[in-house]
Each structure stands twice: as C-alpha cells, then as structure tokens.
Amino acid sequence: MKLYKLKSGTLLHTDSSFKKGPSFDWDGLLSREDLKRFLENESKTWNSIAESEAENLIQSELLAPMGNQEVWAAGVTYYRSRTARMEESEDSGGATFYDKVYNADRPELFFKATASRVSPPGGMVNIRKDSTWDVPEPELTLLISPKGKIQGFTIGNDMSSRSIEGENPLYLPQAKVYEGCAAIGPCILIQDEISESTKIHLEIHRDGKLAASGDTDLTQLKRKPKELAEWLFRANTFPIGCLMMTGTGIVPDGFTLKEGDQVKIFIEGIGVLENTVGMI
Ligand code: DO4
Ligand code: MG
C-alpha cells in the first residue's frame, strides 16, 4: 500500500486501485502504531478514482509525505560511501574515521533536517554558495513510529557538500543541514520490511542530457534498517515518530551539481523522487 500526501487530501494506492480521502494531520497520522490497519479501515469510505486521475494528482499536487517529524540519517553504511569519504578527507587527515565507523558496532547517525528544510517531490533542493563540490545522496528512508517500529519506506535525498565535509569532518553539520538540504517522497510504502534485492537508481540531468547516474541495491547496505532504528531510539524519544535516511551507496565520481540540474532517484517498489537544484 502506498500513501501519498496531496495538497487537496490523501491518496492511497493499493494493488491496482486508487482511493482519495480527506486531508489528515500527518503528525497524528504517522504516529499511529496501527497505521496500516487504520488506513485499511479508513479508506473503506474514500472515493475510488481512475488511474489517470490519480496520475494527474501525483504530477501536480504532491507534498512531502510527513508532518513535523525530525529527519535523521545514517552514514557510511555502504562500502562505496566509506571509500568516497576516505578519498575526499585524505588531505584533512580525517580519512581513517570513515573506515573505522564502517566497521564499528556503533553506526554513524546524525540529525539531518527539520520538516521546514525538506523539499517536496518536484520542489527545489539546494546547494550552498560557499561549497564547491556537491552531490545528491539517494537513500532508502524509514518511517519509524514513536515506539521505534518501522512502519514504512520512502525515498530520501541527503544533499551533501563534499568540499565542506572533506575539509574537516567536524564540519559535517554544515555540509548536511541547511535550507533545502533534503527531499522526501513521493509516497510512503506502508510495510514493515523491504526486500534486500530492492534496487536504487540515480540520474542527474543537465540541459536535458544525462550528466551522471549510478546504481546500487539493498544487498550493499551493511546495516539492517531495524538495527539503525534501534540505535537511533537508544537515547532518543520521538513522540510523533521520525524519518531516517539509511545512507548512500551511490556517489558519482568526479561530479558536482550545478544550479538547474534535475535529480531523479528511483527506488524499486516506491517510485521516483525528482527535484531541481537551486542555490542558497
Ligand atoms: O559521514 C558522513 C555522511 C555519510 C552519509 O551521509 C552517507 O554515507 O550517506
Ligand atoms: Mg547520506
């Protein structure tokens, strides 16, 4: 079951049918421990709509599928991320930290964004004016309930400045957290597990041409989603639940984003998250 947040209500896609329902308070909705059952029951009274109408709504009305939940992120959970970060921080002497965290029991977890810093599907994600090397990070993103249960999966873009982080790992919050530093969407796939063979694909288009691309799949994710959620909840409470990006396995080689680029992230079974790059 896929749950979309629309400007004019809520869209549910189950098997091959679409139903449109009212607007919800998404703080309350996503904090329900019985989210799947609640939606199954509620949607019995919603209007069925044709696929073409649903596609129009998805094209024109999508909001980020969240309320005021905090967005957290895990890092260096794929070998590719470990290696790319070791390369970018070689001059600063920070390289060994990435190798250590990749192999450590405790994962790297960091605060990524408040809801106001998150862009919706189709919206702008930003690169910073004081950064010279910027990438999108396509990441499977977990919806976690207040009790720490994984309720669903979505797509996250963890926009990152590689020049700022590479200069000194202590600059991580500045490389990661700023206005328009993340995008989430297009929907939440409501289920508690996701297949390890799920594929993730990135495309970056510039002036109508493919400028960079990459692929990975969840077999490359070193830590299980459940394990990451458990670490996050060790010493944090989330009264309205939270979202958690699980790290990137795609880091385009020798590439930096430019204003106007189109970033498309595909995750099998969830959909496509597309955003345009702006500057702040
Ligand atoms: O260690 C810095 C951030 C890592 C990250 O965001 C990732 O691996 O996805
Ligand atoms: Mg990341």
mmCIF file of C-alpha atoms and ligand atoms in Angstrom:
data_model
loop_
_atom_site.group_PDB
_atom_site.id
_atom_site.type_symbol
_atom_site.label_atom_id
_atom_site.label_comp_id
_atom_site.label_asym_id
_atom_site.label_seq_id
_atom_site.Cartn_x
_atom_site.Cartn_y
_atom_site.Cartn_z
ATOM 1 C CA MET A 1 0.000 0.000 0.000
ATOM 2 C CA LYS A 2 1.372 3.435 -0.983
ATOM 3 C CA LEU A 3 0.325 6.575 0.849
ATOM 4 C CA TYR A 4 0.624 9.983 -0.834
ATOM 5 C CA LYS A 5 0.149 13.392 0.781
ATOM 6 C CA LEU A 6 -1.667 15.750 -1.584
ATOM 7 C CA LYS A 7 -2.447 19.453 -1.389
ATOM 8 C CA SER A 8 -6.144 18.515 -1.600
ATOM 9 C CA GLY A 9 -6.220 15.354 0.531
ATOM 10 C CA THR A 10 -4.698 11.905 0.741
ATOM 11 C CA LEU A 11 -4.170 9.272 -1.940
ATOM 12 C CA LEU A 12 -3.899 5.567 -1.292
ATOM 13 C CA HIS A 13 -2.698 3.128 -3.940
ATOM 14 C CA THR A 14 -3.500 -0.495 -3.142
ATOM 15 C CA ASP A 15 -2.855 -3.224 -5.717
ATOM 16 C CA SER A 16 -4.187 -1.584 -8.857
ATOM 17 C CA SER A 17 -6.802 0.727 -7.320
ATOM 18 C CA PHE A 18 -6.579 4.328 -6.148
ATOM 19 C CA LYS A 19 -8.664 5.953 -3.429
ATOM 20 C CA LYS A 20 -8.794 9.613 -2.484
ATOM 21 C CA GLY A 21 -9.500 10.621 1.096
ATOM 22 C CA PRO A 22 -9.508 13.754 3.254
ATOM 23 C CA SER A 23 -6.516 15.728 4.498
ATOM 24 C CA PHE A 24 -5.030 14.445 7.754
ATOM 25 C CA ASP A 25 -2.921 15.867 10.495
ATOM 26 C CA TRP A 26 0.239 13.972 9.494
ATOM 27 C CA ASP A 27 1.820 14.375 12.940
ATOM 28 C CA GLY A 28 -1.066 12.344 14.346
ATOM 29 C CA LEU A 29 -1.383 10.019 11.347
ATOM 30 C CA LEU A 30 2.253 8.927 11.229
ATOM 31 C CA SER A 31 2.452 8.483 14.977
ATOM 32 C CA ARG A 32 -0.242 5.781 14.946
ATOM 33 C CA GLU A 33 1.241 2.404 15.899
ATOM 34 C CA ASP A 34 -1.574 0.751 13.875
ATOM 35 C CA LEU A 35 -1.017 2.882 10.749
ATOM 36 C CA LYS A 36 -1.556 0.111 8.186
ATOM 37 C CA ARG A 37 -4.751 -1.197 9.793
ATOM 38 C CA PHE A 38 -6.031 2.354 10.356
ATOM 39 C CA LEU A 39 -5.599 3.194 6.651
ATOM 40 C CA GLU A 40 -7.228 -0.065 5.548
ATOM 41 C CA ASN A 41 -10.293 0.732 7.674
ATOM 42 C CA GLU A 42 -10.479 4.487 6.973
ATOM 43 C CA SER A 43 -10.133 4.071 3.226
ATOM 44 C CA LYS A 44 -13.263 1.900 3.011
ATOM 45 C CA THR A 45 -15.278 5.148 2.855
ATOM 46 C CA TRP A 46 -12.930 7.020 0.466
ATOM 47 C CA ASN A 47 -13.768 7.626 -3.207
ATOM 48 C CA SER A 48 -12.259 5.309 -5.788
ATOM 49 C CA ILE A 49 -10.657 7.258 -8.603
ATOM 50 C CA ALA A 50 -9.381 6.304 -12.051
ATOM 51 C CA GLU A 51 -5.673 5.682 -12.560
ATOM 52 C CA SER A 52 -5.446 8.658 -14.952
ATOM 53 C CA GLU A 53 -6.888 10.993 -12.292
ATOM 54 C CA ALA A 54 -4.504 9.586 -9.692
ATOM 55 C CA GLU A 55 -1.558 10.124 -12.067
ATOM 56 C CA ASN A 56 -2.622 13.765 -12.559
ATOM 57 C CA LEU A 57 -2.772 14.293 -8.796
ATOM 58 C CA ILE A 58 0.663 12.691 -8.383
ATOM 59 C CA GLN A 59 2.069 15.009 -11.084
ATOM 60 C CA SER A 60 0.551 18.227 -9.728
ATOM 61 C CA GLU A 61 -0.252 18.010 -6.031
ATOM 62 C CA LEU A 62 2.379 16.095 -4.110
ATOM 63 C CA LEU A 63 3.667 17.271 -0.741
ATOM 64 C CA ALA A 64 6.450 15.599 1.240
ATOM 65 C CA PRO A 65 4.717 12.616 2.948
ATOM 66 C CA MET A 66 5.320 13.786 6.508
ATOM 67 C CA GLY A 67 4.203 16.168 9.224
ATOM 68 C CA ASN A 68 6.675 17.783 11.611
ATOM 69 C CA GLN A 69 8.755 14.657 12.121
ATOM 70 C CA GLU A 70 12.502 15.118 12.521
ATOM 71 C CA VAL A 71 14.644 13.619 9.778
ATOM 72 C CA TRP A 72 17.717 11.695 10.932
ATOM 73 C CA ALA A 73 20.317 9.941 8.834
ATOM 74 C CA ALA A 74 22.840 7.146 8.997
ATOM 75 C CA GLY A 75 26.188 7.478 7.234
ATOM 76 C CA VAL A 76 28.903 5.239 5.805
ATOM 77 C CA THR A 77 26.548 2.266 5.634
ATOM 78 C CA TYR A 78 27.735 1.259 2.138
ATOM 79 C CA TYR A 79 31.326 0.439 1.143
ATOM 80 C CA ARG A 80 31.038 2.991 -1.679
ATOM 81 C CA SER A 81 30.332 5.808 0.798
ATOM 82 C CA ARG A 82 33.245 4.739 3.029
ATOM 83 C CA THR A 83 35.674 4.828 0.102
ATOM 84 C CA ALA A 84 34.434 8.111 -1.378
ATOM 85 C CA ARG A 85 34.658 9.814 2.022
ATOM 86 C CA MET A 86 38.121 8.478 2.723
ATOM 87 C CA GLU A 87 39.242 9.982 -0.599
ATOM 88 C CA GLU A 88 37.629 13.387 -0.019
ATOM 89 C CA SER A 89 39.059 13.755 3.502
ATOM 90 C CA GLU A 90 42.571 12.455 2.816
ATOM 91 C CA ASP A 91 44.154 15.936 2.970
ATOM 92 C CA SER A 92 42.393 16.825 6.219
ATOM 93 C CA GLY A 93 43.679 13.653 7.880
ATOM 94 C CA GLY A 94 40.113 12.541 8.620
ATOM 95 C CA ALA A 95 40.088 9.523 6.306
ATOM 96 C CA THR A 96 40.562 6.793 8.909
ATOM 97 C CA PHE A 97 37.410 7.828 10.779
ATOM 98 C CA TYR A 98 35.258 6.640 7.881
ATOM 99 C CA ASP A 99 36.937 3.258 7.724
ATOM 100 C CA LYS A 100 36.555 2.882 11.491
ATOM 101 C CA VAL A 101 32.868 3.781 11.519
ATOM 102 C CA TYR A 102 32.113 1.460 8.594
ATOM 103 C CA ASN A 103 33.495 -1.435 10.641
ATOM 104 C CA ALA A 104 32.380 -0.345 14.113
ATOM 105 C CA ASP A 105 29.464 -1.741 16.058
ATOM 106 C CA ARG A 106 28.026 1.764 16.625
ATOM 107 C CA PRO A 107 26.819 3.342 13.354
ATOM 108 C CA GLU A 108 27.255 6.965 12.348
ATOM 109 C CA LEU A 109 23.924 8.690 12.997
ATOM 110 C CA PHE A 110 23.287 12.386 12.562
ATOM 111 C CA PHE A 111 20.460 14.878 12.650
ATOM 112 C CA LYS A 112 19.582 15.768 9.058
ATOM 113 C CA ALA A 113 16.600 18.101 8.861
ATOM 114 C CA THR A 114 13.546 19.645 10.403
ATOM 115 C CA ALA A 115 10.392 19.408 8.290
ATOM 116 C CA SER A 116 10.829 23.023 7.143
ATOM 117 C CA ARG A 117 14.170 22.134 5.495
ATOM 118 C CA VAL A 118 12.634 19.267 3.492
ATOM 119 C CA SER A 119 11.551 19.802 -0.128
ATOM 120 C CA PRO A 120 8.546 18.026 -1.622
ATOM 121 C CA PRO A 121 8.673 15.957 -4.818
ATOM 122 C CA GLY A 122 9.072 18.403 -7.704
ATOM 123 C CA GLY A 123 10.443 21.130 -5.402
ATOM 124 C CA MET A 124 13.905 22.697 -5.145
ATOM 125 C CA VAL A 125 16.784 21.166 -3.239
ATOM 126 C CA ASN A 126 19.731 23.448 -2.609
ATOM 127 C CA ILE A 127 23.489 23.522 -2.877
ATOM 128 C CA ARG A 128 25.345 26.057 -0.757
ATOM 129 C CA LYS A 129 27.033 29.144 -2.267
ATOM 130 C CA ASP A 130 30.091 28.540 -0.071
ATOM 131 C CA SER A 131 30.536 24.975 -1.304
ATOM 132 C CA THR A 132 32.441 23.877 -4.420
ATOM 133 C CA TRP A 133 31.587 20.163 -4.551
ATOM 134 C CA ASP A 134 28.024 18.984 -4.098
ATOM 135 C CA VAL A 135 26.124 15.751 -4.616
ATOM 136 C CA PRO A 136 22.683 14.294 -4.039
ATOM 137 C CA GLU A 137 22.624 11.151 -1.898
ATOM 138 C CA PRO A 138 19.812 8.735 -2.845
ATOM 139 C CA GLU A 139 18.766 6.907 0.294
ATOM 140 C CA LEU A 140 16.141 4.418 1.363
ATOM 141 C CA THR A 141 14.307 6.266 4.138
ATOM 142 C CA LEU A 142 12.457 4.664 7.040
ATOM 143 C CA LEU A 143 9.249 5.835 8.655
ATOM 144 C CA ILE A 144 9.590 4.896 12.329
ATOM 145 C CA SER A 145 6.747 5.036 14.861
ATOM 146 C CA PRO A 146 7.010 6.586 18.360
ATOM 147 C CA LYS A 147 7.632 3.075 19.720
ATOM 148 C CA GLY A 148 10.515 2.542 17.303
ATOM 149 C CA LYS A 149 8.672 0.257 14.860
ATOM 150 C CA ILE A 150 9.391 0.545 11.121
ATOM 151 C CA GLN A 151 6.038 1.403 9.528
ATOM 152 C CA GLY A 152 7.077 2.194 6.000
ATOM 153 C CA PHE A 153 9.684 3.223 3.469
ATOM 154 C CA THR A 154 10.168 6.253 1.268
ATOM 155 C CA ILE A 155 12.899 7.894 -0.807
ATOM 156 C CA GLY A 156 15.214 10.499 0.665
ATOM 157 C CA ASN A 157 17.766 12.795 -0.915
ATOM 158 C CA ASP A 158 20.510 13.649 1.597
ATOM 159 C CA MET A 159 22.001 16.667 -0.237
ATOM 160 C CA SER A 160 25.638 16.965 0.784
ATOM 161 C CA SER A 161 28.586 19.300 0.366
ATOM 162 C CA ARG A 162 31.644 17.119 -0.186
ATOM 163 C CA SER A 163 34.013 20.117 -0.122
ATOM 164 C CA ILE A 164 32.853 21.266 3.325
ATOM 165 C CA GLU A 165 32.777 17.770 4.831
ATOM 166 C CA GLY A 166 36.092 16.888 3.147
ATOM 167 C CA GLU A 167 37.817 19.973 4.552
ATOM 168 C CA ASN A 168 37.173 18.763 8.091
ATOM 169 C CA PRO A 169 34.795 16.018 9.315
ATOM 170 C CA LEU A 170 33.790 18.364 12.158
ATOM 171 C CA TYR A 171 32.063 20.484 9.512
ATOM 172 C CA LEU A 172 29.555 17.666 8.890
ATOM 173 C CA PRO A 173 26.519 19.601 10.209
ATOM 174 C CA GLN A 174 27.305 22.463 7.801
ATOM 175 C CA ALA A 175 27.773 20.032 4.914
ATOM 176 C CA LYS A 176 24.454 18.393 5.670
ATOM 177 C CA VAL A 177 21.991 20.752 7.347
ATOM 178 C CA TYR A 178 20.805 23.935 5.642
ATOM 179 C CA GLU A 179 17.720 25.297 3.876
ATOM 180 C CA GLY A 180 16.537 22.824 1.209
ATOM 181 C CA CYS A 181 19.116 20.193 2.228
ATOM 182 C CA ALA A 182 16.759 17.248 1.798
ATOM 183 C CA ALA A 183 13.851 15.949 -0.229
ATOM 184 C CA ILE A 184 11.443 13.197 0.775
ATOM 185 C CA GLY A 185 8.802 11.397 -1.285
ATOM 186 C CA PRO A 186 6.920 10.645 -3.448
ATOM 187 C CA CYS A 187 4.922 8.403 -1.070
ATOM 188 C CA ILE A 188 5.281 6.051 1.861
ATOM 189 C CA LEU A 189 5.254 2.366 1.080
ATOM 190 C CA ILE A 190 3.400 1.069 4.130
ATOM 191 C CA GLN A 191 5.033 -2.205 5.137
ATOM 192 C CA ASP A 192 7.440 -3.242 7.872
ATOM 193 C CA GLU A 193 10.108 -4.927 5.740
ATOM 194 C CA ILE A 194 11.646 -4.384 2.324
ATOM 195 C CA SER A 195 13.367 -6.918 0.082
ATOM 196 C CA GLU A 196 17.170 -6.939 0.147
ATOM 197 C CA SER A 197 17.201 -7.111 -3.629
ATOM 198 C CA THR A 198 15.480 -3.693 -3.917
ATOM 199 C CA LYS A 199 17.290 -1.557 -6.474
ATOM 200 C CA ILE A 200 18.168 2.139 -6.142
ATOM 201 C CA HIS A 201 18.961 4.200 -9.227
ATOM 202 C CA LEU A 202 20.119 7.813 -9.585
ATOM 203 C CA GLU A 203 20.029 10.081 -12.632
ATOM 204 C CA ILE A 204 21.183 13.675 -12.840
ATOM 205 C CA HIS A 205 20.098 15.592 -15.922
ATOM 206 C CA ARG A 206 21.688 18.850 -17.073
ATOM 207 C CA ASP A 207 20.381 20.890 -20.005
ATOM 208 C CA GLY A 208 18.181 17.953 -20.984
ATOM 209 C CA LYS A 209 21.070 15.453 -21.084
ATOM 210 C CA LEU A 210 22.094 12.723 -18.666
ATOM 211 C CA ALA A 211 25.067 14.181 -16.732
ATOM 212 C CA ALA A 212 25.616 11.405 -14.156
ATOM 213 C CA SER A 213 23.975 8.211 -12.989
ATOM 214 C CA GLY A 214 24.508 5.331 -10.594
ATOM 215 C CA ASP A 215 23.006 2.161 -9.211
ATOM 216 C CA THR A 216 23.031 0.123 -6.063
ATOM 217 C CA ASP A 217 20.747 -2.249 -4.190
ATOM 218 C CA LEU A 218 19.974 -3.055 -0.593
ATOM 219 C CA THR A 219 22.269 -6.094 -0.525
ATOM 220 C CA GLN A 220 25.062 -3.465 -0.358
ATOM 221 C CA LEU A 221 23.595 -1.841 2.772
ATOM 222 C CA LYS A 222 25.841 -3.092 5.573
ATOM 223 C CA ARG A 223 23.406 -2.497 8.430
ATOM 224 C CA LYS A 224 19.814 -3.668 8.578
ATOM 225 C CA PRO A 225 17.085 -0.966 8.759
ATOM 226 C CA LYS A 226 15.916 -2.414 12.088
ATOM 227 C CA GLU A 227 19.410 -2.163 13.559
ATOM 228 C CA LEU A 228 19.685 1.509 12.522
ATOM 229 C CA ALA A 229 16.279 2.284 14.053
ATOM 230 C CA GLU A 230 17.282 0.558 17.287
ATOM 231 C CA TRP A 231 20.450 2.659 17.586
ATOM 232 C CA LEU A 232 18.513 5.868 16.969
ATOM 233 C CA PHE A 233 15.972 5.019 19.660
ATOM 234 C CA ARG A 234 18.602 4.066 22.272
ATOM 235 C CA ALA A 235 18.711 7.534 23.757
ATOM 236 C CA ASN A 236 16.010 9.473 21.893
ATOM 237 C CA THR A 237 12.252 9.655 22.064
ATOM 238 C CA PHE A 238 10.089 10.714 19.111
ATOM 239 C CA PRO A 239 6.518 11.492 20.222
ATOM 240 C CA ILE A 240 5.352 11.844 16.591
ATOM 241 C CA GLY A 241 7.759 9.276 15.125
ATOM 242 C CA CYS A 242 10.585 10.179 12.793
ATOM 243 C CA LEU A 243 12.112 9.573 9.385
ATOM 244 C CA MET A 244 15.545 8.077 8.978
ATOM 245 C CA MET A 245 17.721 8.054 5.853
ATOM 246 C CA THR A 246 19.829 4.906 5.733
ATOM 247 C CA GLY A 247 22.911 6.150 3.877
ATOM 248 C CA THR A 248 24.039 6.328 0.284
ATOM 249 C CA GLY A 249 25.520 3.593 -1.868
ATOM 250 C CA ILE A 250 25.816 5.893 -4.896
ATOM 251 C CA VAL A 251 28.469 8.620 -5.078
ATOM 252 C CA PRO A 252 29.005 9.846 -8.659
ATOM 253 C CA ASP A 253 32.736 10.005 -9.479
ATOM 254 C CA GLY A 254 34.299 13.402 -10.308
ATOM 255 C CA PHE A 255 30.928 15.116 -10.410
ATOM 256 C CA THR A 256 29.482 18.211 -8.802
ATOM 257 C CA LEU A 257 25.921 19.504 -9.022
ATOM 258 C CA LYS A 258 25.068 22.829 -10.660
ATOM 259 C CA GLU A 259 22.053 25.078 -10.274
ATOM 260 C CA GLY A 260 19.260 23.913 -12.591
ATOM 261 C CA ASP A 261 20.243 20.216 -12.550
ATOM 262 C CA GLN A 262 17.389 17.723 -12.282
ATOM 263 C CA VAL A 263 17.925 14.944 -9.742
ATOM 264 C CA LYS A 264 15.857 11.761 -10.128
ATOM 265 C CA ILE A 265 16.024 8.970 -7.567
ATOM 266 C CA PHE A 266 14.261 5.682 -8.258
ATOM 267 C CA ILE A 267 13.656 3.025 -5.628
ATOM 268 C CA GLU A 268 12.002 -0.159 -6.780
ATOM 269 C CA GLY A 269 8.534 -0.587 -5.279
ATOM 270 C CA ILE A 270 8.342 3.014 -4.048
ATOM 271 C CA GLY A 271 8.648 5.269 -7.117
ATOM 272 C CA VAL A 272 10.615 8.309 -8.242
ATOM 273 C CA LEU A 273 11.675 11.385 -6.302
ATOM 274 C CA GLU A 274 12.512 14.253 -8.645
ATOM 275 C CA ASN A 275 13.857 17.666 -7.677
ATOM 276 C CA THR A 276 15.524 20.680 -9.265
ATOM 277 C CA VAL A 277 18.748 22.052 -7.813
ATOM 278 C CA GLY A 278 18.807 25.641 -6.567
ATOM 279 C CA MET A 279 21.395 27.603 -4.576
ATOM 280 C CA ILE A 280 21.363 29.202 -1.161
HETATM 281 O O1 DO4 B 1 29.972 10.708 7.136
HETATM 282 C C1 DO4 B 1 29.325 11.499 6.547
HETATM 283 C C2 DO4 B 1 27.995 11.327 5.973
HETATM 284 C C3 DO4 B 1 27.756 9.988 5.351
HETATM 285 C C4 DO4 B 1 26.482 9.913 4.599
HETATM 286 O O2 DO4 B 1 25.664 10.791 4.574
HETATM 287 C C5 DO4 B 1 26.194 8.670 3.835
HETATM 288 O O3 DO4 B 1 27.014 7.738 3.832
HETATM 289 O O4 DO4 B 1 25.135 8.609 3.227
HETATM 290 MG MG MG B 2 23.929 10.339 3.271
#
